[in-house]
Coordinates of C-alpha atoms in Angstrom, one line a residue:
M78 CA 2.5 -231.7 -364.9
S79 CA 3.0 -229.7 -368.2
A80 CA 1.9 -226.1 -368.6
N81 CA -0.6 -227.1 -371.3
Q82 CA -2.3 -229.8 -369.2
P83 CA -5.4 -228.6 -367.4
S84 CA -5.5 -228.9 -363.7
L85 CA -8.3 -230.3 -361.6
A86 CA -9.2 -226.9 -360.3
S87 CA -9.5 -225.4 -363.8
S88 CA -11.7 -228.4 -364.8
V89 CA -14.0 -227.7 -361.9
A90 CA -14.0 -224.0 -362.6
N91 CA -14.9 -224.7 -366.3
S92 CA -17.7 -227.0 -365.2
A93 CA -19.2 -224.2 -363.1
A94 CA -19.6 -222.0 -366.2
L95 CA -21.7 -224.6 -368.0
S96 CA -25.4 -224.4 -368.4
P97 CA -27.5 -225.8 -365.5
R98 CA -28.3 -228.9 -367.5
S99 CA -24.7 -229.5 -368.5
A100 CA -23.5 -228.8 -365.0
W101 CA -25.9 -231.4 -363.6
W102 CA -24.7 -233.9 -366.2
A103 CA -21.1 -233.1 -365.4
K104 CA -21.6 -233.8 -361.7
M105 CA -23.2 -237.2 -362.5
L106 CA -20.2 -238.3 -364.6
P107 CA -16.8 -239.1 -363.1
L108 CA -14.3 -236.3 -363.3
A109 CA -12.3 -236.1 -366.5
S110 CA -14.2 -239.0 -368.0
D111 CA -14.7 -239.8 -371.7
R112 CA -18.5 -239.6 -372.2
L113 CA -18.3 -241.6 -375.5
V114 CA -16.6 -244.5 -373.7
I115 CA -19.0 -244.4 -370.8
C116 CA -22.0 -244.4 -373.1
A117 CA -20.6 -247.2 -375.2
V118 CA -19.9 -249.4 -372.1
A119 CA -23.4 -248.5 -370.7
L120 CA -25.0 -249.5 -374.0
G121 CA -23.2 -252.8 -374.1
W122 CA -24.1 -253.6 -370.5
A123 CA -27.8 -252.8 -371.3
L124 CA -27.8 -254.9 -374.4
L125 CA -26.3 -257.8 -372.4
Y126 CA -28.1 -257.7 -369.1
L127 CA -31.5 -255.9 -369.6
P128 CA -33.0 -259.1 -371.0
T129 CA -31.7 -260.9 -367.9
Y130 CA -33.3 -258.3 -365.6
W131 CA -36.5 -258.6 -367.5
S132 CA -36.5 -262.4 -367.3
L133 CA -35.8 -262.2 -363.5
S134 CA -38.6 -259.7 -363.0
T135 CA -41.1 -261.9 -364.7
S136 CA -40.0 -265.2 -363.0
I137 CA -37.9 -265.7 -360.0
W138 CA -38.2 -262.1 -358.5
Q139 CA -42.0 -262.8 -358.3
S140 CA -41.4 -265.3 -355.6
A141 CA -41.5 -264.2 -352.0
D142 CA -38.1 -265.6 -351.1
Q143 CA -36.3 -264.0 -354.1
S144 CA -38.0 -260.6 -354.1
Q145 CA -35.0 -258.9 -352.7
G146 CA -33.2 -259.1 -356.1
P147 CA -34.1 -255.6 -357.4
L148 CA -33.1 -254.0 -354.1
I149 CA -29.7 -255.7 -354.2
L150 CA -29.2 -254.6 -357.8
A151 CA -30.2 -251.0 -356.9
A152 CA -27.9 -251.0 -353.9
A153 CA -24.9 -252.3 -356.0
M154 CA -25.5 -249.6 -358.6
W155 CA -25.6 -246.9 -355.9
L156 CA -22.4 -248.2 -354.3
M157 CA -20.6 -248.2 -357.7
F158 CA -22.0 -244.7 -358.5
D159 CA -20.8 -243.4 -355.1
R160 CA -17.2 -244.5 -356.0
R161 CA -17.2 -243.1 -359.5
H162 CA -14.9 -240.1 -358.7
A163 CA -12.5 -242.2 -356.7
I164 CA -12.2 -244.8 -359.5
A165 CA -11.8 -242.0 -362.1
A166 CA -8.9 -240.5 -360.1
I167 CA -6.9 -243.7 -360.3
P168 CA -4.1 -243.6 -362.9
V169 CA -4.8 -245.6 -366.0
R170 CA -2.8 -248.7 -366.0
P171 CA -4.8 -251.2 -368.0
R172 CA -4.3 -255.0 -367.6
N173 CA -5.2 -255.9 -371.2
L174 CA -4.1 -259.6 -371.1
I175 CA -5.7 -260.6 -367.8
G176 CA -8.7 -258.3 -368.5
S177 CA -9.4 -259.9 -371.8
C178 CA -9.2 -263.4 -370.3
V179 CA -11.5 -262.5 -367.5
L180 CA -13.9 -260.9 -370.0
A181 CA -13.9 -264.0 -372.1
V182 CA -14.8 -266.1 -369.0
G183 CA -17.6 -263.7 -368.1
L184 CA -19.1 -263.7 -371.5
L185 CA -18.8 -267.5 -371.7
M186 CA -20.6 -267.8 -368.3
Y187 CA -23.3 -265.5 -369.6
A188 CA -23.8 -267.4 -372.9
V189 CA -24.0 -270.7 -371.1
G190 CA -26.3 -269.4 -368.4
R191 CA -28.6 -267.6 -370.9
S192 CA -28.9 -270.4 -373.3
Q193 CA -29.3 -273.2 -370.7
S194 CA -31.4 -271.1 -368.2
I195 CA -28.8 -271.4 -365.4
W196 CA -29.3 -268.4 -363.2
L197 CA -26.1 -269.0 -361.3
F198 CA -24.0 -268.5 -364.5
E199 CA -26.1 -265.8 -366.2
V200 CA -26.6 -263.5 -363.1
G201 CA -23.2 -264.4 -361.6
S202 CA -21.4 -263.3 -364.9
Q203 CA -22.1 -259.7 -363.9
M204 CA -19.4 -259.8 -361.4
V205 CA -16.9 -261.3 -363.8
V206 CA -17.7 -258.9 -366.7
L207 CA -17.6 -255.8 -364.5
S208 CA -14.3 -256.9 -363.1
A209 CA -12.9 -257.4 -366.6
L210 CA -14.1 -253.9 -367.7
L211 CA -12.3 -252.2 -364.8
L212 CA -9.1 -254.2 -365.6
L213 CA -9.3 -253.2 -369.2
F214 CA -10.1 -249.5 -368.8
K215 CA -8.3 -248.6 -365.5
G216 CA -6.3 -251.5 -364.1
S217 CA -6.0 -253.5 -360.9
A218 CA -6.2 -250.4 -358.6
A219 CA -9.7 -249.6 -359.9
L220 CA -10.8 -253.2 -359.3
R221 CA -9.6 -253.0 -355.7
A222 CA -11.5 -249.7 -355.3
A223 CA -14.7 -251.3 -356.6
W224 CA -14.4 -254.7 -354.9
F225 CA -17.4 -254.3 -352.6
P226 CA -20.0 -253.2 -355.1
I227 CA -18.9 -256.1 -357.3
F228 CA -18.9 -258.5 -354.4
F229 CA -22.4 -257.3 -353.3
L230 CA -23.8 -258.5 -356.6
I231 CA -23.4 -262.1 -355.3
F232 CA -26.5 -261.5 -353.1
M233 CA -28.5 -261.0 -356.3
V234 CA -27.5 -264.5 -357.6
P235 CA -30.3 -267.0 -357.0
L236 CA -29.0 -269.8 -354.8
P237 CA -29.0 -273.4 -356.2
G238 CA -32.1 -275.3 -355.5
P239 CA -30.4 -278.4 -353.9
L240 CA -28.4 -276.2 -351.5
V241 CA -31.5 -274.2 -350.5
A242 CA -33.5 -277.5 -349.9
A243 CA -30.7 -279.0 -347.9
V244 CA -30.2 -276.0 -345.6
T245 CA -33.7 -274.6 -345.4
G246 CA -35.3 -277.8 -343.9
P247 CA -33.3 -277.7 -340.6
L248 CA -33.6 -273.9 -340.4
K249 CA -37.4 -274.1 -340.7
T250 CA -37.6 -276.9 -338.1
G251 CA -35.5 -274.9 -335.7
V252 CA -37.5 -271.7 -336.2
S253 CA -40.8 -273.6 -335.8
F254 CA -39.6 -275.3 -332.6
I255 CA -38.5 -272.1 -330.9
A256 CA -41.6 -270.2 -332.0
S257 CA -43.9 -272.9 -330.7
E258 CA -42.1 -273.2 -327.4
I259 CA -42.3 -269.4 -326.8
L260 CA -46.0 -269.4 -327.7
F261 CA -46.8 -272.4 -325.5
F262 CA -44.8 -270.8 -322.6
V263 CA -46.9 -267.6 -322.7
G264 CA -50.1 -269.6 -322.7
Y265 CA -51.2 -270.0 -326.4
P266 CA -52.9 -273.2 -327.5
V267 CA -50.2 -274.3 -329.9
S268 CA -48.7 -277.6 -331.1
R269 CA -46.2 -278.5 -333.7
A270 CA -45.7 -281.3 -336.2
G271 CA -42.5 -280.7 -338.1
V272 CA -42.8 -277.2 -339.7
I273 CA -46.6 -277.1 -339.3
L274 CA -47.9 -275.1 -336.3
T275 CA -51.4 -275.6 -335.0
V276 CA -52.7 -272.6 -333.0
G277 CA -56.4 -272.7 -332.0
P278 CA -58.4 -273.7 -335.1
Y279 CA -55.7 -272.7 -337.6
L280 CA -52.9 -274.7 -339.3
I281 CA -49.9 -272.6 -340.2
L282 CA -47.1 -273.9 -342.5
V283 CA -43.7 -272.2 -341.9
A284 CA -42.7 -271.6 -345.5
D285 CA -39.3 -271.2 -347.0
A286 CA -39.7 -267.5 -347.3
C287 CA -40.4 -267.2 -343.6
A288 CA -37.4 -269.1 -342.3
G289 CA -35.3 -270.3 -345.2
L290 CA -31.8 -269.9 -346.4
T291 CA -32.7 -267.1 -348.9
S292 CA -34.1 -264.8 -346.2
M293 CA -30.9 -265.3 -344.1
F294 CA -28.8 -264.7 -347.2
S295 CA -30.7 -261.4 -347.8
L296 CA -30.2 -260.3 -344.2
E297 CA -26.5 -261.0 -344.5
A298 CA -26.6 -258.5 -347.4
V299 CA -28.3 -256.0 -345.2
G300 CA -25.6 -256.4 -342.5
L301 CA -22.7 -256.1 -345.0
L302 CA -24.3 -253.0 -346.6
Y303 CA -24.6 -251.5 -343.1
L304 CA -20.9 -252.2 -342.4
N305 CA -19.9 -250.6 -345.7
I306 CA -21.9 -247.5 -344.9
V307 CA -20.6 -246.9 -341.3
K308 CA -17.0 -247.9 -342.2
H309 CA -15.6 -248.8 -338.8
P310 CA -11.8 -248.5 -338.7
A311 CA -11.5 -251.5 -336.3
P312 CA -11.4 -254.8 -338.3
W313 CA -12.5 -256.8 -335.3
R314 CA -15.7 -254.8 -335.0
N315 CA -16.6 -255.4 -338.6
V316 CA -15.8 -259.1 -338.5
S317 CA -17.8 -259.5 -335.3
I318 CA -20.9 -257.8 -336.7
A319 CA -20.6 -259.8 -340.0
L320 CA -20.5 -263.1 -338.1
M321 CA -23.3 -262.1 -335.7
V322 CA -25.6 -261.4 -338.7
I323 CA -26.3 -265.1 -339.0
P324 CA -27.7 -265.6 -335.5
I325 CA -29.5 -262.2 -335.8
A326 CA -31.1 -263.4 -339.0
F327 CA -32.3 -266.6 -337.2
V328 CA -33.8 -264.6 -334.3
A329 CA -35.5 -262.2 -336.8
N330 CA -37.0 -265.2 -338.6
V331 CA -38.4 -266.5 -335.2
I332 CA -39.9 -263.0 -334.5
R333 CA -41.5 -263.0 -338.0
V334 CA -43.1 -266.4 -337.4
L335 CA -44.4 -265.3 -334.0
V336 CA -46.0 -262.2 -335.5
L337 CA -47.7 -264.3 -338.3
V338 CA -49.0 -266.8 -335.8
L339 CA -50.3 -264.1 -333.5
V340 CA -52.0 -262.2 -336.4
T341 CA -53.6 -265.4 -337.6
Y342 CA -54.8 -266.4 -334.1
H343 CA -56.3 -263.0 -333.2
L344 CA -57.4 -261.6 -336.6
G345 CA -58.1 -264.7 -338.6
D346 CA -56.6 -266.7 -341.5
V347 CA -57.4 -264.0 -344.1
A348 CA -55.3 -261.4 -342.2
G349 CA -52.4 -263.8 -341.8
R350 CA -52.3 -264.5 -345.6
G351 CA -53.0 -261.0 -346.7
F352 CA -51.4 -257.6 -346.3
L353 CA -50.1 -258.3 -342.8
H354 CA -48.2 -261.3 -344.2
G355 CA -46.2 -258.9 -346.4
F356 CA -45.8 -256.5 -343.5
A357 CA -44.3 -259.3 -341.5
G358 CA -41.7 -259.6 -344.2
M359 CA -40.8 -256.0 -343.9
L360 CA -40.8 -256.4 -340.1
L361 CA -38.1 -259.1 -340.5
F362 CA -35.7 -256.6 -342.1
M363 CA -36.5 -253.8 -339.7
V364 CA -36.0 -256.1 -336.6
A365 CA -32.7 -257.4 -338.1
L366 CA -31.4 -253.9 -338.9
L367 CA -32.3 -252.7 -335.4
M368 CA -30.5 -255.7 -333.8
I369 CA -27.5 -255.1 -336.0
M370 CA -27.4 -251.4 -335.0
G371 CA -27.8 -252.4 -331.3
L372 CA -25.0 -254.8 -331.5
D373 CA -22.9 -252.2 -333.2
Q374 CA -23.5 -249.8 -330.4
A375 CA -22.7 -252.4 -327.8
L376 CA -19.4 -253.3 -329.5
G377 CA -18.6 -249.5 -329.6
W378 CA -18.3 -249.6 -325.8
F379 CA -15.3 -251.9 -326.2
D380 CA -13.8 -250.0 -329.2
T381 CA -11.0 -247.9 -327.7
K382 CA -9.8 -246.8 -331.1
K383 CA -11.2 -243.3 -331.5
P384 CA -11.3 -241.4 -334.8
N385 CA -8.8 -238.7 -335.3
A386 CA -9.8 -235.1 -334.4

């Protein structure tokens, strides 16, 4: 390091002498960052994807089985923001050729998806464009540092309709069967015809949002976010929890249907379709998260690798 080059300690000391507003802004930005470049990239991103977010908010995010989209976006933004200093500290070694090619692919995906109303391309292009920007401005090391926030955006991509229809049918049938068997076992007057449950005088259709692929997809996102936050050093523990999220999501969906049936039977059809129906959706995620945490604690008993003192 040359004598004229400012050190990190001197940069931090200079930032402490700034006004309160400037100091707050300096903490928000990555260390030693170019504000003009950051503002230009942020403006370009906003011009490109704010119309997409608005279109999603007025269409697909209005449906019950896709309402997790804004939360996924907010979580990905927080994950990227949390890594800002680590990414900024990486030496600048831009990969201009590969970054330009990846950016061209991402922009092509966006253009095709936006013009043809293909959500898979339009929303999925975020991952490609963001990867290209990191390659162009910082290099491969920055892309490796930010791989999880970029990957997490995949849970924001609406799943293709044919795939959802093919997988959701068997899932709903399985959830309906198990829920009806449990209710019958404890003495409720319940019968089942496909995915339609009859309990007392009420008919209840197990909808896609209650037991479909999209809800399980969302719960997988919750599980992976949990793993990223706790950061277990043992790979086997992370892999085990990630794999077990799928059966945990299935069990949570069964509990959600049980709650909806019991609410409808005891409080009436209006309660089952009103506020308590939405509460059952929140209950789904709470139950799944508690089960993931319980599984994590159970696996911890077998984890002999202790953190360093």
